[in-house]
Coordinates of C-alpha atoms in Angstrom, one line a residue:
M292 CA 65.4 -20.9 -22.2
K293 CA 62.4 -20.5 -19.9
P294 CA 59.0 -21.7 -21.2
R295 CA 56.9 -18.8 -22.3
R296 CA 54.0 -19.9 -20.1
L297 CA 51.4 -18.0 -22.2
H298 CA 47.6 -18.4 -21.9
H299 CA 47.4 -19.8 -25.4
A300 CA 43.7 -19.6 -25.9
A301 CA 43.5 -16.1 -24.7
L302 CA 46.4 -15.1 -26.8
L303 CA 44.8 -16.6 -29.9
T304 CA 41.6 -14.8 -29.2
C305 CA 43.5 -11.5 -28.9
L306 CA 45.4 -12.0 -32.1
L307 CA 42.3 -12.9 -34.1
A308 CA 40.6 -9.8 -32.8
G309 CA 43.5 -7.6 -33.7
G310 CA 44.5 -7.1 -30.1
L311 CA 41.1 -5.8 -28.9
G312 CA 40.0 -6.9 -25.5
C313 CA 43.4 -8.0 -24.2
S314 CA 43.2 -5.6 -21.4
G315 CA 39.6 -4.4 -21.5
P316 CA 39.2 -0.7 -22.2
G317 CA 36.5 0.6 -19.8
D318 CA 33.0 -0.6 -20.3
K319 CA 33.3 -0.9 -24.1
V320 CA 35.3 -4.2 -24.1
A321 CA 35.4 -6.6 -21.2
S322 CA 38.6 -7.3 -19.4
R323 CA 40.2 -10.6 -20.1
Y324 CA 39.3 -11.9 -16.6
P325 CA 36.5 -9.4 -15.6
V326 CA 35.0 -11.4 -12.8
D327 CA 37.5 -14.1 -12.1
T328 CA 38.2 -14.2 -8.3
T329 CA 38.9 -17.9 -8.1
T330 CA 42.5 -17.3 -7.0
I331 CA 41.3 -16.2 -3.6
G332 CA 41.1 -19.0 -1.2
P333 CA 39.3 -19.2 2.2
G334 CA 41.4 -17.4 4.8
Q335 CA 44.0 -16.5 2.3
Q336 CA 44.1 -12.8 3.1
L337 CA 45.4 -11.6 6.5
E338 CA 42.6 -10.2 8.6
S339 CA 44.1 -7.3 10.6
A340 CA 43.3 -3.8 11.5
P341 CA 44.3 -0.9 9.3
G342 CA 47.6 0.6 10.1
W343 CA 49.8 -2.5 9.7
H344 CA 52.1 -0.4 7.4
Q345 CA 53.3 1.6 10.4
D346 CA 54.9 -1.4 11.9
A347 CA 56.1 -3.0 8.7
V348 CA 59.6 -3.5 7.4
I349 CA 59.2 -3.7 3.6
Y350 CA 61.6 -5.7 1.4
H351 CA 61.9 -4.4 -2.2
I352 CA 62.6 -7.1 -4.7
W353 CA 63.7 -6.6 -8.3
V354 CA 62.1 -9.8 -9.4
K355 CA 64.4 -10.5 -12.4
A356 CA 67.5 -10.3 -10.2
F357 CA 66.4 -12.0 -7.0
A358 CA 66.1 -15.8 -7.3
D359 CA 65.6 -18.3 -10.2
G360 CA 63.1 -20.9 -9.1
V361 CA 62.3 -24.1 -10.9
Y362 CA 63.1 -23.0 -14.4
G363 CA 66.9 -22.9 -14.2
D364 CA 67.5 -20.1 -16.7
G365 CA 69.2 -17.7 -14.3
I366 CA 66.2 -15.3 -14.5
G367 CA 64.5 -14.5 -11.2
D368 CA 60.9 -15.4 -11.0
L369 CA 57.9 -15.9 -8.6
P370 CA 58.8 -19.5 -7.6
G371 CA 62.3 -18.2 -6.9
I372 CA 60.9 -15.7 -4.4
Q373 CA 58.8 -18.3 -2.8
G374 CA 61.8 -20.5 -2.4
K375 CA 63.5 -17.8 -0.4
L376 CA 60.7 -17.1 2.1
D377 CA 62.6 -18.9 5.0
Y378 CA 65.5 -16.4 4.4
L379 CA 63.2 -13.4 4.2
Q380 CA 61.3 -14.3 7.4
A381 CA 64.6 -14.9 9.2
L382 CA 65.8 -11.5 8.1
G383 CA 62.7 -10.1 9.8
V384 CA 60.9 -8.3 7.0
N385 CA 57.2 -8.7 7.0
A386 CA 56.1 -7.3 3.6
L387 CA 57.4 -7.7 0.1
W388 CA 57.2 -5.1 -2.7
L389 CA 57.7 -6.7 -6.1
S390 CA 59.0 -4.7 -9.1
P391 CA 56.5 -4.9 -12.0
I392 CA 55.4 -8.4 -12.8
F393 CA 52.9 -7.8 -15.6
E394 CA 53.4 -8.3 -19.3
C395 CA 55.7 -5.8 -20.8
D396 CA 57.4 -5.0 -24.1
Y397 CA 61.2 -4.9 -23.5
K398 CA 62.6 -8.2 -22.3
G399 CA 66.3 -7.7 -22.7
D400 CA 69.1 -7.5 -20.0
N401 CA 67.5 -4.5 -18.3
M402 CA 63.9 -5.7 -18.4
H403 CA 62.1 -3.4 -16.0
G404 CA 58.4 -3.9 -16.6
Y405 CA 57.3 -0.2 -16.6
D406 CA 56.3 -0.6 -20.3
T407 CA 53.1 -2.5 -19.7
T408 CA 51.5 -4.4 -22.6
D409 CA 48.8 -6.2 -20.6
Y410 CA 47.8 -5.3 -17.0
Y411 CA 46.0 -8.5 -16.5
A412 CA 48.7 -11.0 -17.4
I413 CA 51.8 -12.1 -15.6
N414 CA 55.1 -11.5 -17.4
N415 CA 55.8 -15.0 -18.8
R416 CA 59.5 -14.7 -17.7
F417 CA 58.3 -14.6 -14.1
G418 CA 55.7 -17.3 -14.0
T419 CA 52.0 -17.8 -14.1
R420 CA 49.0 -16.7 -12.1
A421 CA 49.2 -20.1 -10.4
D422 CA 52.7 -19.2 -9.3
L423 CA 51.5 -15.9 -8.0
K424 CA 48.7 -17.5 -6.1
S425 CA 51.1 -19.9 -4.5
L426 CA 53.4 -17.1 -3.5
I427 CA 50.6 -15.0 -2.0
D428 CA 49.2 -18.0 -0.1
A429 CA 52.7 -18.9 1.2
L430 CA 53.3 -15.3 2.4
H431 CA 50.0 -15.0 4.1
A432 CA 50.5 -18.4 5.9
R433 CA 53.6 -16.8 7.4
G434 CA 51.8 -13.6 8.4
M435 CA 53.7 -11.7 5.7
R436 CA 52.2 -9.3 3.1
I437 CA 52.8 -8.5 -0.5
L438 CA 52.5 -5.4 -2.7
F439 CA 52.5 -5.0 -6.4
D440 CA 54.0 -2.2 -8.5
F441 CA 51.2 -0.4 -10.3
V442 CA 51.9 1.8 -13.4
P443 CA 48.8 3.7 -14.3
N444 CA 50.4 6.8 -15.8
H445 CA 51.6 5.2 -19.1
T446 CA 51.8 2.1 -21.2
S447 CA 54.1 0.7 -23.8
T448 CA 53.3 1.9 -27.3
K449 CA 53.0 -1.8 -28.1
H450 CA 49.9 -2.1 -25.8
P451 CA 46.7 -3.0 -27.6
W452 CA 45.1 0.2 -26.3
F453 CA 47.7 2.2 -28.2
T454 CA 47.7 0.2 -31.4
S455 CA 43.9 -0.3 -31.6
A456 CA 41.8 2.3 -33.4
A457 CA 39.0 1.8 -30.8
T458 CA 41.1 3.3 -28.0
R459 CA 44.1 4.9 -29.6
D460 CA 42.7 8.4 -30.1
S461 CA 40.8 8.9 -26.8
W462 CA 42.9 6.9 -24.4
Y463 CA 46.1 8.8 -25.0
L464 CA 47.1 12.4 -25.6
W465 CA 47.5 13.6 -29.2
K466 CA 48.3 16.8 -31.1
T467 CA 48.0 17.2 -34.8
D468 CA 51.1 19.4 -34.9
Q469 CA 54.3 19.4 -32.9
P470 CA 53.3 21.6 -29.9
A471 CA 55.5 24.5 -28.7
G472 CA 56.4 25.6 -25.2
W473 CA 56.4 22.1 -23.6
G474 CA 59.2 20.5 -21.7
L475 CA 59.8 17.7 -19.3
P476 CA 57.2 17.6 -16.4
W477 CA 60.0 18.0 -13.8
G478 CA 61.6 20.9 -15.6
G479 CA 63.9 21.5 -18.6
G480 CA 63.7 19.7 -21.9
T481 CA 62.0 20.6 -25.1
P482 CA 58.7 19.9 -26.8
Q483 CA 60.4 17.1 -28.8
D484 CA 61.2 15.3 -25.6
V485 CA 57.6 14.8 -24.6
W486 CA 55.7 14.9 -27.9
K487 CA 56.7 12.0 -30.2
S488 CA 55.7 11.3 -33.7
G489 CA 52.9 8.7 -34.1
G490 CA 52.4 8.8 -37.8
N491 CA 50.8 12.1 -38.9
T492 CA 50.2 13.2 -35.3
Y493 CA 52.1 13.5 -32.0
F494 CA 51.5 11.6 -28.8
Y495 CA 52.6 12.7 -25.3
T496 CA 55.1 10.8 -23.1
S497 CA 56.3 12.1 -19.7
F498 CA 59.5 10.1 -19.9
A499 CA 61.0 11.4 -23.2
T500 CA 60.8 8.1 -25.0
D501 CA 58.8 6.9 -28.0
S502 CA 58.3 3.5 -26.4
L503 CA 56.0 4.8 -23.7
A504 CA 52.8 6.8 -24.0
D505 CA 50.9 8.6 -21.3
L506 CA 47.3 7.6 -20.7
N507 CA 44.6 10.3 -20.9
F508 CA 43.3 10.6 -17.3
Y509 CA 40.7 13.1 -18.5
N510 CA 39.0 10.2 -20.2
P511 CA 36.5 8.6 -17.8
D512 CA 37.0 5.2 -19.5
V513 CA 40.7 5.3 -18.6
Q514 CA 39.9 6.1 -15.0
T515 CA 37.4 3.3 -14.8
E516 CA 39.8 0.8 -16.4
M517 CA 42.7 1.6 -14.1
R518 CA 40.5 1.2 -11.1
K519 CA 39.5 -2.2 -12.5
V520 CA 43.1 -3.1 -12.8
Q521 CA 43.7 -2.1 -9.2
A522 CA 40.7 -4.1 -8.0
F523 CA 41.6 -7.1 -10.1
W524 CA 44.9 -7.6 -8.3
L525 CA 43.7 -6.6 -4.9
D526 CA 41.0 -9.2 -5.3
R527 CA 43.7 -11.8 -5.8
G528 CA 45.2 -11.3 -2.4
F529 CA 47.7 -8.4 -2.8
D530 CA 47.8 -6.4 0.4
G531 CA 48.5 -3.1 -1.4
L532 CA 50.5 -1.4 -4.1
R533 CA 53.2 1.0 -4.9
M534 CA 52.0 3.4 -7.6
D535 CA 54.5 4.7 -10.1
A536 CA 54.9 8.3 -11.4
V537 CA 51.9 9.6 -9.5
R538 CA 52.8 13.3 -10.1
Y539 CA 52.2 13.0 -13.8
L540 CA 48.7 11.5 -14.2
C541 CA 47.1 14.7 -15.6
E542 CA 48.5 17.4 -17.9
A543 CA 46.8 20.7 -18.6
G544 CA 49.4 22.4 -20.9
P545 CA 53.0 23.5 -21.0
G546 CA 54.4 23.9 -17.5
R547 CA 51.3 22.3 -16.1
Q548 CA 52.3 18.7 -16.4
A549 CA 52.8 17.7 -12.8
D550 CA 51.2 17.9 -9.4
L551 CA 47.8 19.1 -10.6
A552 CA 44.7 19.2 -8.5
D553 CA 43.1 16.9 -11.1
T554 CA 45.8 14.4 -10.5
H555 CA 45.0 14.4 -6.8
G556 CA 41.4 13.8 -7.6
R557 CA 42.3 10.7 -9.6
L558 CA 44.6 9.4 -6.8
Q559 CA 41.9 9.9 -4.2
A560 CA 39.6 7.8 -6.3
F561 CA 42.1 5.0 -6.2
R562 CA 42.3 5.4 -2.4
T563 CA 38.5 5.3 -2.1
L564 CA 38.4 2.0 -3.8
L565 CA 41.3 0.7 -1.7
D566 CA 39.6 1.7 1.5
E567 CA 36.5 -0.3 0.6
Y568 CA 38.5 -3.4 1.2
S569 CA 39.1 -2.3 4.8
S570 CA 35.5 -1.4 5.5
G571 CA 34.2 -4.6 3.9
D572 CA 31.9 -2.7 1.5
L573 CA 33.6 -4.3 -1.5
H574 CA 35.0 -7.8 -2.1
P575 CA 34.5 -9.4 1.3
H576 CA 37.0 -12.2 2.1
P577 CA 35.7 -15.6 1.2
G578 CA 35.7 -17.8 4.3
G579 CA 36.8 -15.0 6.6
D580 CA 35.0 -13.3 9.4
P581 CA 32.8 -10.7 7.6
A582 CA 33.4 -8.3 10.5
R583 CA 37.1 -8.2 10.0
H584 CA 38.9 -7.4 6.7
S585 CA 42.5 -7.0 5.6
A586 CA 43.5 -3.4 5.2
K587 CA 45.1 -2.5 1.9
V588 CA 47.9 0.1 1.6
M589 CA 49.0 2.5 -1.2
I590 CA 52.6 3.8 -1.5
A591 CA 53.4 6.8 -3.7
E592 CA 56.3 7.3 -6.0
A593 CA 56.0 11.1 -6.0
W594 CA 59.7 11.6 -7.0
T595 CA 60.9 15.0 -5.9
N596 CA 63.9 16.0 -3.8
D597 CA 61.8 18.8 -2.2
A598 CA 60.1 17.3 0.8
S599 CA 57.4 20.0 0.7
G600 CA 56.4 18.7 -2.7
V601 CA 55.6 15.3 -1.2
A602 CA 53.1 16.6 1.4
P603 CA 50.1 17.0 -0.9
Y604 CA 50.2 13.3 -1.8
Y605 CA 49.1 12.4 1.7
G606 CA 46.0 14.4 1.1
N607 CA 44.4 15.2 4.4
G608 CA 46.2 12.2 6.0
T609 CA 43.4 9.7 5.3
N610 CA 42.2 10.2 1.7
E611 CA 45.3 9.7 -0.5
F612 CA 48.5 7.7 0.1
H613 CA 49.4 5.8 3.3
L614 CA 53.1 6.1 2.5
C615 CA 55.2 8.3 0.2
L616 CA 58.6 7.2 -0.8
D617 CA 61.1 9.7 0.8
F618 CA 63.4 10.6 -2.0
S619 CA 65.2 13.2 0.2
A620 CA 66.3 10.5 2.6
P621 CA 69.0 8.6 0.7
W622 CA 71.2 11.7 0.2
A623 CA 70.4 13.0 3.6
I624 CA 71.6 9.7 5.1
S625 CA 74.6 9.7 2.8
N626 CA 75.6 13.3 3.7
T627 CA 75.3 12.4 7.4
I628 CA 77.9 9.6 6.9
T629 CA 80.2 10.8 4.1
K630 CA 80.2 14.6 4.9
G631 CA 79.9 14.3 8.7
D632 CA 76.8 16.5 8.8
A633 CA 73.6 15.3 10.4
T634 CA 71.8 18.6 10.0
Q635 CA 70.2 17.7 6.6
L636 CA 68.8 14.4 8.0
T637 CA 67.5 15.7 11.3
S638 CA 66.0 18.8 9.5
L639 CA 64.2 16.5 7.1
W640 CA 62.7 14.4 9.8
E641 CA 61.7 17.5 11.8
F642 CA 60.2 19.1 8.7
E643 CA 58.1 16.1 7.9
Q644 CA 56.9 15.7 11.4
S645 CA 55.9 19.4 11.7
T646 CA 54.5 19.9 8.1
Y647 CA 52.9 16.6 6.9
P648 CA 49.3 15.9 7.9
A649 CA 48.4 13.8 10.9
G650 CA 48.6 10.2 10.0
Y651 CA 51.4 10.6 7.5
R652 CA 54.2 8.0 7.3
S653 CA 57.3 8.4 5.1
A654 CA 58.7 5.3 3.4
T655 CA 62.4 5.6 4.1
F656 CA 65.1 3.9 2.0
D657 CA 68.8 4.4 1.3
S658 CA 68.8 3.2 -2.3
N659 CA 66.5 1.6 -4.9
H660 CA 66.3 0.4 -8.5
D661 CA 66.5 3.9 -10.0
N662 CA 69.6 5.9 -10.8
L663 CA 69.2 8.0 -7.8
I664 CA 72.1 7.0 -5.6
S665 CA 74.6 4.2 -5.5
R666 CA 73.9 1.2 -3.3
P667 CA 75.4 1.6 0.2
G668 CA 78.0 -1.0 -0.6
S669 CA 79.4 1.4 -3.2
Q670 CA 78.3 4.7 -1.7
Y671 CA 80.4 4.1 1.4
G672 CA 83.4 2.4 -0.3
G673 CA 82.7 -1.0 1.1
S674 CA 83.2 0.2 4.7
K675 CA 81.2 -2.2 6.9
A676 CA 80.8 0.3 9.7
K677 CA 79.4 3.0 7.3
I678 CA 77.1 0.5 5.6
I679 CA 75.7 -0.7 8.9
L680 CA 75.3 2.9 10.0
A681 CA 73.3 3.7 6.8
E682 CA 71.1 0.7 7.4
A683 CA 70.6 1.8 11.1
L684 CA 69.5 5.3 10.0
T685 CA 67.1 3.7 7.5
L686 CA 65.7 1.0 9.8
L687 CA 65.5 3.2 12.9
S688 CA 64.1 6.2 11.0
P689 CA 60.7 7.8 11.9
G690 CA 59.3 6.3 8.7
T691 CA 58.4 2.8 7.5
P692 CA 61.7 1.4 6.2
I693 CA 62.1 -0.2 2.8
L694 CA 65.1 -2.4 2.4
Y695 CA 66.2 -2.9 -1.2
Y696 CA 67.3 -6.5 -1.9
G697 CA 71.0 -7.1 -1.5
N698 CA 71.6 -4.0 0.7
E699 CA 71.4 -6.2 3.7
V700 CA 74.7 -7.9 2.6
G701 CA 76.3 -4.8 1.3
M702 CA 76.0 -5.5 -2.4
S703 CA 77.8 -3.0 -4.6
G704 CA 76.1 -1.0 -7.3
Q705 CA 77.4 2.2 -8.7
S706 CA 75.0 4.8 -9.9
G707 CA 75.4 6.0 -13.4
T708 CA 73.3 3.4 -15.1
D709 CA 70.3 1.8 -13.4
L710 CA 71.4 -1.7 -14.6
N711 CA 74.2 -1.5 -12.1
L712 CA 71.6 -1.3 -9.4
R713 CA 69.6 -4.4 -10.6
Q714 CA 72.3 -7.0 -10.5
P715 CA 71.7 -10.6 -9.4
M716 CA 71.2 -11.1 -5.6
D717 CA 74.5 -12.2 -4.0
W718 CA 73.4 -15.5 -2.4
A719 CA 77.0 -16.4 -1.7
A720 CA 77.4 -13.3 0.5
V721 CA 74.2 -14.4 2.3
A722 CA 75.6 -17.8 3.1
A723 CA 79.0 -16.3 4.3
Q724 CA 77.5 -13.5 6.4
S725 CA 74.8 -15.7 8.0
A726 CA 77.6 -17.4 10.0
Q727 CA 79.2 -14.1 11.1
P728 CA 77.7 -12.3 14.1
D729 CA 79.3 -9.0 13.1
S730 CA 78.4 -9.1 9.4
I731 CA 76.2 -6.5 7.7
L732 CA 73.5 -9.1 7.4
S733 CA 73.6 -9.9 11.1
W734 CA 73.4 -6.3 12.0
C735 CA 70.4 -5.8 9.7
K736 CA 68.7 -8.6 11.5
Y737 CA 69.5 -7.0 14.9
L738 CA 68.2 -3.7 13.8
I739 CA 65.0 -5.1 12.4
Q740 CA 64.5 -7.2 15.6
A741 CA 65.0 -4.1 17.7
R742 CA 62.5 -2.2 15.7
K743 CA 59.9 -4.9 16.0
A744 CA 60.5 -5.5 19.7
Y745 CA 60.3 -1.9 20.9
P746 CA 57.2 0.2 20.1
A747 CA 59.2 3.4 20.6
L748 CA 61.3 2.6 17.5
R749 CA 58.0 2.7 15.5
G750 CA 56.7 5.8 17.3
G751 CA 57.6 9.5 17.7
Y752 CA 60.9 11.3 17.0
A753 CA 63.0 14.1 18.6
T754 CA 66.4 15.4 17.7
L755 CA 68.8 15.7 20.7
S756 CA 71.9 17.9 21.2
T757 CA 75.4 16.6 21.8
D758 CA 78.6 18.1 23.0
A759 CA 80.3 17.0 19.7
G760 CA 77.8 18.8 17.5
P761 CA 76.1 17.6 14.3
A762 CA 79.4 17.4 12.4
K763 CA 80.6 14.7 14.6
A764 CA 77.7 13.0 16.2
L765 CA 74.0 12.3 15.8
A766 CA 71.6 11.6 18.6
Y767 CA 67.8 11.3 18.5
L768 CA 65.0 9.9 20.7
R769 CA 62.2 7.6 19.6
D770 CA 59.1 7.4 21.8
G771 CA 56.0 5.3 22.2
G772 CA 53.8 5.6 25.3
T773 CA 56.1 5.7 28.3
E774 CA 58.9 4.0 26.4
R775 CA 62.0 5.9 25.2
V776 CA 64.8 4.6 23.0
L777 CA 68.0 6.7 22.4
V778 CA 70.0 6.3 19.1
V779 CA 73.5 7.7 19.2
A780 CA 75.9 7.6 16.2
N781 CA 79.5 8.5 15.8
L782 CA 80.0 10.3 12.4
T783 CA 83.8 10.4 12.6
A784 CA 86.6 7.9 11.7
S785 CA 87.9 8.0 15.3
T786 CA 86.6 6.6 18.6
Q787 CA 84.9 9.4 20.5
T788 CA 82.9 9.9 23.7
V789 CA 79.6 11.7 23.1
V790 CA 77.5 13.5 25.7
V791 CA 73.8 13.7 24.9
S792 CA 71.7 16.3 26.6
G793 CA 68.1 17.4 26.9
L794 CA 66.7 13.9 27.6
S795 CA 64.4 14.8 30.5
S796 CA 62.5 17.3 28.4
H797 CA 61.3 14.4 26.3
G798 CA 60.0 12.1 29.0
V799 CA 63.2 10.4 30.1
P800 CA 63.5 10.3 33.9
A801 CA 66.5 12.3 35.2
S802 CA 69.4 10.1 36.4
G803 CA 67.4 7.0 35.3
P804 CA 68.9 3.7 34.2
V805 CA 70.1 3.0 30.7
Q806 CA 70.2 -0.5 29.1
A807 CA 71.8 -1.4 25.8
I808 CA 69.6 -2.9 23.0
L809 CA 72.5 -2.7 20.6
G810 CA 76.1 -1.6 21.5
D811 CA 78.0 -1.4 24.7
L812 CA 77.5 0.8 27.8
K813 CA 81.2 1.0 28.6
G814 CA 80.4 1.2 32.3
V815 CA 77.9 4.1 32.0
S816 CA 74.5 2.6 32.9
A817 CA 72.6 5.6 34.0
L818 CA 71.9 9.2 33.1
A819 CA 73.7 12.0 34.9
G820 CA 70.8 14.2 35.6
D821 CA 69.6 15.3 32.1
T822 CA 72.5 13.9 30.1
F823 CA 73.9 10.6 29.0
T824 CA 77.5 9.8 28.1
A825 CA 78.1 7.4 25.3
A826 CA 81.7 6.4 26.1
S827 CA 84.2 5.2 23.6
L828 CA 81.8 5.0 20.7
P829 CA 83.6 3.3 17.8
P830 CA 84.3 5.0 14.4
H831 CA 80.9 5.3 12.6
G832 CA 79.4 3.2 15.3
V833 CA 75.8 3.3 16.5
R834 CA 74.2 2.4 19.8
V835 CA 70.6 1.8 20.5
L836 CA 69.8 2.4 24.2
Y837 CA 66.7 1.8 26.3
V838 CA 66.3 4.9 28.5
A839 CA 62.7 4.8 29.8
G840 CA 60.0 2.3 30.2
S841 CA 59.5 -1.2 31.6
G842 CA 59.8 -3.3 28.4
F843 CA 63.5 -3.8 28.0
Q844 CA 64.2 -7.4 26.8
S845 CA 67.9 -8.0 26.2
T846 CA 71.1 -6.8 24.5
L847 CA 71.1 -8.1 21.0
H848 CA 74.8 -7.4 20.3
G849 CA 77.6 -5.3 21.5
D850 CA 79.6 -2.6 19.6
L851 CA 80.9 -3.5 16.1
P852 CA 84.6 -4.4 16.7

């Protein structure tokens, strides 16, 4: 059994005070650590220009499942992550997003951490603040970054704010009678789903459970305290955050429970605070150059399958989120591979490019911790070629890719229950695949290496036509400056030759040379005028080809056998 690692003096104080002050509501009660910035060390934070997220490959870790460190109880923790940094750096990722690490109520098999009981304390199953500081320091020493999962919309009903008379009534949403006309904020449902009995009154919960209660973001004290939480952890060296359930911060009545203008106002206040770190107006870096400051990044979980519904969460492109998780992408990628239809995916990328504000960046992923879609290892029936193609479409997408732990080795995980998607990391598969040049893991490394080596793979996007059509092949061009990289994929179970056209209209010299970054040329090393022939492309194979520029480096690997 892992030691509980509690801050005993602070816990005793909270207990004696009936729970008051454990998390510091607004200006009425001080936060537990209101001015403690001692965990920042000289030079700890990376000093780099804003925009690093555009070049990032983010690795999403479900902390409980990833790696047990020094405690030997089989539960993943912060020291366990630190012990795997050699692996993560060799994989090529350069930023980590951790699932919630703060104190929570439920600590059973599917402990998720979205039921916060103390925003200022580390979950005692995961370690201590000293463990966190050690991890942050170690990451920054390697030039890597780290983001925390921030849950401002709701708390556990065991949180002291909810149980204390000082904050209970004004910090949450209450009705004296069971309201009528309400439903779930994303549609459907009944008033009973979102209004739960809290004694003689009813409290509001977006997620249809009496264990969570939505905070009242019309209360200025709530807004102030949540920004204090944000600043508290950014002060301690985090490079940014992923914000949970952002669509639901404000509610204005039945059917007006999501995507309100008031919600965007609250989110923009979070961004304003975040940007002060970049400008140096707030919390300068101890020991660092005062003229240079590490940019912080915000990622939105604005969960909707309608890409147009995501656009408002970028604000004007500079005043809300840097990245929004692209919940349309996993199924678009899946349909490309399993249904042999690239139209949904290319239409999505084109829509985002033409509709979202300048400066937008989608956060592309093919699965995550939620019951959205199966892991690629299950979604594609264990087919190595299909799994690699899914990772290629994720890692070579126009967005910033997020790689969910274990997907790089093809871990299985069938949707239906989210616990299936949160199983222990398969370190045996890592060991086996590390020695195999054609493994899923090796191909993920090649793809990440290619993305990092060629600016075009982090730049613009254009769909290209093929003679096979979108039911059998996918071709698109990535561009950066004068550099152009062509991605061609076979969507069928048979070897086929694919002719790609329209290259010269996107800055590719007619009849110019072609060099293979990934895959084989099969004797075709130049364009034929405006077209290129990808000869004998293997079933569900993908090739990454350098078609313009002067920065070609080398072929990383040939076709998958």
